[in-house]
mmCIF file of C-alpha atoms in Angstrom:
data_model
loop_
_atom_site.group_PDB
_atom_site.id
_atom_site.type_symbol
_atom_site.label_atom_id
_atom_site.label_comp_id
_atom_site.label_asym_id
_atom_site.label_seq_id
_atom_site.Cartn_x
_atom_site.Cartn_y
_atom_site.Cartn_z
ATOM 1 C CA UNK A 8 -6.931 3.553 21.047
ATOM 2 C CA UNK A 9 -4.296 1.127 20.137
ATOM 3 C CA UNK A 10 -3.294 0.298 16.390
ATOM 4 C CA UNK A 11 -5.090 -2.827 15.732
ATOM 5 C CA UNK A 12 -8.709 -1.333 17.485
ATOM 6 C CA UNK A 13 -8.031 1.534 15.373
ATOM 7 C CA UNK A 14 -8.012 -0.210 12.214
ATOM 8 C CA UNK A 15 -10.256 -2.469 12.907
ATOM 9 C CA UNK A 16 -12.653 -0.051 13.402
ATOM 10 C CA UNK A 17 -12.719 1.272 10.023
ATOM 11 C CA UNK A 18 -12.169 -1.694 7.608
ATOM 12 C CA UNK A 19 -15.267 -3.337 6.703
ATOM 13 C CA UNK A 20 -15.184 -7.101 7.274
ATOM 14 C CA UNK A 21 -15.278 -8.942 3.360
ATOM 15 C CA UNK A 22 -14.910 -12.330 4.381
ATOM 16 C CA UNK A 23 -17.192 -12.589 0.939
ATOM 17 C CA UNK A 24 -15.161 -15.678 -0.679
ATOM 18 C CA UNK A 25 -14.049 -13.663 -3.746
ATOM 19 C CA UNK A 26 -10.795 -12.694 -4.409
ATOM 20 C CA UNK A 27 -9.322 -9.439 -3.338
ATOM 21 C CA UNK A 28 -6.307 -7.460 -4.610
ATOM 22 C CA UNK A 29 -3.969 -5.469 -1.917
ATOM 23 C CA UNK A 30 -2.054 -3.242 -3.670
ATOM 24 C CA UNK A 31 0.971 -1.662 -2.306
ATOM 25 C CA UNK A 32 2.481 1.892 -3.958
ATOM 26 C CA UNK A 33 6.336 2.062 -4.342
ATOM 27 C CA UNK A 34 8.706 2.712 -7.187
ATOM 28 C CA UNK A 35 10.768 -0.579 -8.217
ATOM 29 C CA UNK A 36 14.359 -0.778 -8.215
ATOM 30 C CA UNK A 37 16.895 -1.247 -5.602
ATOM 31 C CA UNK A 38 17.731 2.246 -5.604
ATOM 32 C CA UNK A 39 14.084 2.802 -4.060
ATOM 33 C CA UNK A 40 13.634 -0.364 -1.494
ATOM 34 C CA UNK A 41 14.009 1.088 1.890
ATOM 35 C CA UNK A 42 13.031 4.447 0.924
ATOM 36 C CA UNK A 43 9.840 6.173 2.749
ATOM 37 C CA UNK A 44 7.925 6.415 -0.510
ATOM 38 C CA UNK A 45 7.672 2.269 -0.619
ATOM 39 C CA UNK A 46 6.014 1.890 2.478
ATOM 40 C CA UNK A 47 3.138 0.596 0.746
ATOM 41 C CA UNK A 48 5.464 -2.450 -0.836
ATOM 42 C CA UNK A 49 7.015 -3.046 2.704
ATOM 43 C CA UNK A 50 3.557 -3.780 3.537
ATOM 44 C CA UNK A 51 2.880 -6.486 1.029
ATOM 45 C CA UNK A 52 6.379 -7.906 1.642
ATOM 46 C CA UNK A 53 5.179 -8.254 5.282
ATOM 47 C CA UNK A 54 1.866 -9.655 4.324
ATOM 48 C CA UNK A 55 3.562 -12.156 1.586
ATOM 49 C CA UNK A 56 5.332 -13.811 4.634
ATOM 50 C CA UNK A 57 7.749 -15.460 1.896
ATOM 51 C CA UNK A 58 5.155 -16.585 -0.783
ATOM 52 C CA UNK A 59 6.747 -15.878 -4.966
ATOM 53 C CA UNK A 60 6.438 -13.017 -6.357
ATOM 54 C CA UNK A 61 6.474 -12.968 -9.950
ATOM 55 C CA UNK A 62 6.807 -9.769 -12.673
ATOM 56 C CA UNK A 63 3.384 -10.100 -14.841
ATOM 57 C CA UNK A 64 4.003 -8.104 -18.035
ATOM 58 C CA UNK A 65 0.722 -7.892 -18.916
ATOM 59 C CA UNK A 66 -0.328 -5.448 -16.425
ATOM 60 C CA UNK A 67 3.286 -4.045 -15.120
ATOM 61 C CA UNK A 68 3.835 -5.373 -12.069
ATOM 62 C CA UNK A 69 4.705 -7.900 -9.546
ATOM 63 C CA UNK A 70 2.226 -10.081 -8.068
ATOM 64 C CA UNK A 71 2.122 -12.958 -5.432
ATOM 65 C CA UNK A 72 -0.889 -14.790 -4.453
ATOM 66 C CA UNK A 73 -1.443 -15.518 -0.452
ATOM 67 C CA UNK A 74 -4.239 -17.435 0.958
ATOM 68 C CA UNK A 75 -5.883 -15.096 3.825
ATOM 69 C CA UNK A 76 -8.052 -16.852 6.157
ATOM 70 C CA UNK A 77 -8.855 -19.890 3.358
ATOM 71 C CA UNK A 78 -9.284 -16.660 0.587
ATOM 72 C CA UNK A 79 -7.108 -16.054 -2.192
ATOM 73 C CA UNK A 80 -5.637 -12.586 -2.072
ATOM 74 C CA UNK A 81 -3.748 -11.040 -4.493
ATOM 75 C CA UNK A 82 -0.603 -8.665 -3.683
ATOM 76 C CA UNK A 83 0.198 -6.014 -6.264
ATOM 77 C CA UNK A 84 3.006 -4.010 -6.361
ATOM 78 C CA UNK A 85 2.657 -1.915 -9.685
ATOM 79 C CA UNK A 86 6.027 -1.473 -11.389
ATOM 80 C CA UNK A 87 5.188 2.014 -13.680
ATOM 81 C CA UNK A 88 6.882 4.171 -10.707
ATOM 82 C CA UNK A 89 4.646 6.048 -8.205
ATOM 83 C CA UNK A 90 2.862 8.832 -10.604
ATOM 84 C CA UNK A 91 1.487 5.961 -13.001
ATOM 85 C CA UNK A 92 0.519 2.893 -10.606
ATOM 86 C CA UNK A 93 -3.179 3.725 -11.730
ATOM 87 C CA UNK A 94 -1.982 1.841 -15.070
ATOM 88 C CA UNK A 95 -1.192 -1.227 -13.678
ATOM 89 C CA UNK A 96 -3.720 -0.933 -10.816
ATOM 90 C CA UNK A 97 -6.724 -0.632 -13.324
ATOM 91 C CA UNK A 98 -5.034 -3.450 -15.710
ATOM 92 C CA UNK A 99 -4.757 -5.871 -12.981
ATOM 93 C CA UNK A 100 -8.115 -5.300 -11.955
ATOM 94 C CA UNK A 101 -9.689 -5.907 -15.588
ATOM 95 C CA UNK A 102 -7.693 -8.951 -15.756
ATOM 96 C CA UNK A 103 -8.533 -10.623 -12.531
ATOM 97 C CA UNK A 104 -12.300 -9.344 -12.527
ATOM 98 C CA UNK A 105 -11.750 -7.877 -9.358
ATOM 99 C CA UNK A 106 -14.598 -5.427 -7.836
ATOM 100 C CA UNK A 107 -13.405 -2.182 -6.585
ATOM 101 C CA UNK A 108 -14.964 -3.207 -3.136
ATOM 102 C CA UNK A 109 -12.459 -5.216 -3.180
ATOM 103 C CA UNK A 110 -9.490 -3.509 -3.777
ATOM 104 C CA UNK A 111 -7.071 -1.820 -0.739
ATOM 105 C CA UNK A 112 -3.787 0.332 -1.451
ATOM 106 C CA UNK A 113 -1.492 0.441 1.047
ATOM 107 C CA UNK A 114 1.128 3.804 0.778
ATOM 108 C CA UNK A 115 3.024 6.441 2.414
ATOM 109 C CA UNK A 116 1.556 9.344 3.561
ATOM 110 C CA UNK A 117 3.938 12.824 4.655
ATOM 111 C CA UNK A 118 0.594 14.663 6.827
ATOM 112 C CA UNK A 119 0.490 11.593 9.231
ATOM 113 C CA UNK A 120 3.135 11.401 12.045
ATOM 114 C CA UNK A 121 5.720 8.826 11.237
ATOM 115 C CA UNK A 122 4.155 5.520 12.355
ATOM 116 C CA UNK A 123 0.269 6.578 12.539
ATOM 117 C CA UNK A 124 -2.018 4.277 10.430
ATOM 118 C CA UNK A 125 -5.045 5.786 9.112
ATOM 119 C CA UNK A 126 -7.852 3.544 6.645
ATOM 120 C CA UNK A 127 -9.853 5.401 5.053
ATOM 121 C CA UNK A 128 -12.605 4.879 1.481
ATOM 122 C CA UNK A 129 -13.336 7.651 -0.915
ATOM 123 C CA UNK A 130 -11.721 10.575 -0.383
ATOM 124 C CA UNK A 131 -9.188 12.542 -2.332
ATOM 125 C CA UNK A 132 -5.500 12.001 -2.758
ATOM 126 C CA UNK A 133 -4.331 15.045 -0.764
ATOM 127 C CA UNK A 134 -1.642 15.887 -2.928
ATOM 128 C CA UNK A 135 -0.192 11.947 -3.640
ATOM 129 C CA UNK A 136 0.532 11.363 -7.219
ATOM 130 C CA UNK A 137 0.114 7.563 -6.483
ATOM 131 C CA UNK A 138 -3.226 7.804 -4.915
ATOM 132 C CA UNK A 139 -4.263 10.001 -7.719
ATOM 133 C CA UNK A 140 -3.057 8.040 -10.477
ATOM 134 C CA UNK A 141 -4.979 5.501 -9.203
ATOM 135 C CA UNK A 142 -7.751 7.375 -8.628
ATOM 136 C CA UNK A 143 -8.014 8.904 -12.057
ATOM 137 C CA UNK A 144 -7.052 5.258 -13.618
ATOM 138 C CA UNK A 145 -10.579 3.680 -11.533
ATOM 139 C CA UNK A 146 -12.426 6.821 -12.179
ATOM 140 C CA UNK A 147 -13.257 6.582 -8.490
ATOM 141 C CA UNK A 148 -12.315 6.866 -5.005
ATOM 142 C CA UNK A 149 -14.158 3.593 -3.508
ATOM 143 C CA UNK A 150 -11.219 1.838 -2.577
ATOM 144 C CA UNK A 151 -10.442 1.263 0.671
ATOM 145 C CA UNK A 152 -6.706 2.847 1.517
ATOM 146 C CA UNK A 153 -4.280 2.251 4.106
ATOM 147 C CA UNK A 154 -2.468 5.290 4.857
ATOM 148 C CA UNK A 155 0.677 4.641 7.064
ATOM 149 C CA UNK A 156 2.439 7.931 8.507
ATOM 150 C CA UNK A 157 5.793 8.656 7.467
ATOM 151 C CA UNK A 158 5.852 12.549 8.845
ATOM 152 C CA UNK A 159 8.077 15.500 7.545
ATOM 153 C CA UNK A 160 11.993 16.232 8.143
ATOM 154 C CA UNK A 161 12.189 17.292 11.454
ATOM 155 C CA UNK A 162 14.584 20.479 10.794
ATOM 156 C CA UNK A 163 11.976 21.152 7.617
ATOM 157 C CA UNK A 164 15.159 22.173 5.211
ATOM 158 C CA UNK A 165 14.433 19.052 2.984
ATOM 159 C CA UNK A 166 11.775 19.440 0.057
ATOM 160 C CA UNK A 167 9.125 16.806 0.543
ATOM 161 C CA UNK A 168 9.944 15.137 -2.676
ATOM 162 C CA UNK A 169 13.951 14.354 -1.055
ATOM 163 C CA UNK A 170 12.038 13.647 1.660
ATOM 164 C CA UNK A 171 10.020 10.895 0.868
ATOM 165 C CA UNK A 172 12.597 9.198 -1.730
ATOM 166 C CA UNK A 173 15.164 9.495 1.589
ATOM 167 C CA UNK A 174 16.098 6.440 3.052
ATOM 168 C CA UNK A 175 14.775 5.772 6.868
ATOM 169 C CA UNK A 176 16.687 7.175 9.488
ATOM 170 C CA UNK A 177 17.593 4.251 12.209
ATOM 171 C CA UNK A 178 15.184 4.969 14.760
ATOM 172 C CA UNK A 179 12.264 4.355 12.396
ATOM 173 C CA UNK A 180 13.861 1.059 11.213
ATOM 174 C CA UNK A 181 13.913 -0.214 14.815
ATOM 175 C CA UNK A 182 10.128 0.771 14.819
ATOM 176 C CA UNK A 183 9.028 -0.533 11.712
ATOM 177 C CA UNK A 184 8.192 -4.229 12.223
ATOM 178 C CA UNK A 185 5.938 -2.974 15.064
ATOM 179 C CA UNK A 186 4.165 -0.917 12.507
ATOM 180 C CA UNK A 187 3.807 -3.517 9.746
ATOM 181 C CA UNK A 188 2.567 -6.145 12.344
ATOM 182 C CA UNK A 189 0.079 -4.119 13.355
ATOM 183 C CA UNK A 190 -1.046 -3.143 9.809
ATOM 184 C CA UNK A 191 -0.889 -6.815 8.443
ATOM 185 C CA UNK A 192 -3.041 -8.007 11.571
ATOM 186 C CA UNK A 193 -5.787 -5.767 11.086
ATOM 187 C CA UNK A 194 -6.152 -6.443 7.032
ATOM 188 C CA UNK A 195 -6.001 -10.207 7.564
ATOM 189 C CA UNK A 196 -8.739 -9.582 10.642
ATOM 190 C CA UNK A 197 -10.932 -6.986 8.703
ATOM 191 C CA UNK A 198 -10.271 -6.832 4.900
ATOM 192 C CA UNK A 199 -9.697 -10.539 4.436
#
């Protein structure tokens, strides 16, 4: 089954006419920008398609705001590093009014193969401190998530945590855009 029948499968279709939030898990700062454990903002960078972003103080983060298929959609990427995006996630959502229906997170996840895409609502965090910050921030797990594959060291001499703050290796770069076009088309065909 190809990417975009894969996802498509699984996110429910919310073409509702409120306002959603995609949030995408990272840690800010250059230092961190093409590193595995931001796939989740390289996602909303690819969905953003050039729109503003702007730093809102009020709930720690940066947020642009895309029109989806005639809906407003709000991209979130939380700037309290990784381990407290819950923070910002649940302050943005107070703010806005925004349903947890209608909330997705979009991160990295080290059990998938680099490049596999799973979407998945209410289950655990399996061992991400992003996922379970938010988790424990929401006081629930009824979110939908977009988990996007970024595997293990190959030689298995790195600790996870070097890992997944490494930088990607030049073969996944050239494979990247594939991924995040097929991720962006299925949540503007499904979530949106």
């Amino acid at each position: 089954m190809g990417l975009m029948a894969h996802l498509s499968s699984f996110l429910p279709k919310r073409n509702d006419g409120s306002r959603k939030l995609i949030v995408g898990l990272g840690n800010p700062g250059k230092e961190y920008q093409m590193t595995r454990h931001n796939v989740g903002f390289l996602v909303l960078n690819a969905l953003a398609d050039g729109a503003t972003w702007s730093m809102k103080k009020t709930f720690k983060g940066e947020m642009a705001e895309v029109i989806i298929n005639g809906q407003k959609t709000l991209l979130f990427k939380p700037a309290t590093f990784m381990n407290l995006s819950g923070q910002a996630v649940q302050a943005a959502m107070q703010f806005y009014k925004i349903p947890l229906g209608n909330v997705l997170v979009a991160h990295d996840d080290a059990d998938l193969p680099f490049g596999e895409v799973r979407v998945q609502t209410g289950r655990g965090s399996a061992g991400h401190n992003g996922v379970k910050s938010v988790m424990e921030c929401l006081g629930s797990a009824d979110f939908v998530r977009v988990r996007v594959g970024i595997g293990r060291a190959a030689n298995g001499n790195i600790p996870l945590d070097e890992f997944v703050l490494g930088r990607w290796s030049d073969e996944e770069k050239n494979k990247l855009d594939d991924i995040m076009t097929g991720v962006v088309s299925s949540i503007k065909n499904r979530f949106v």
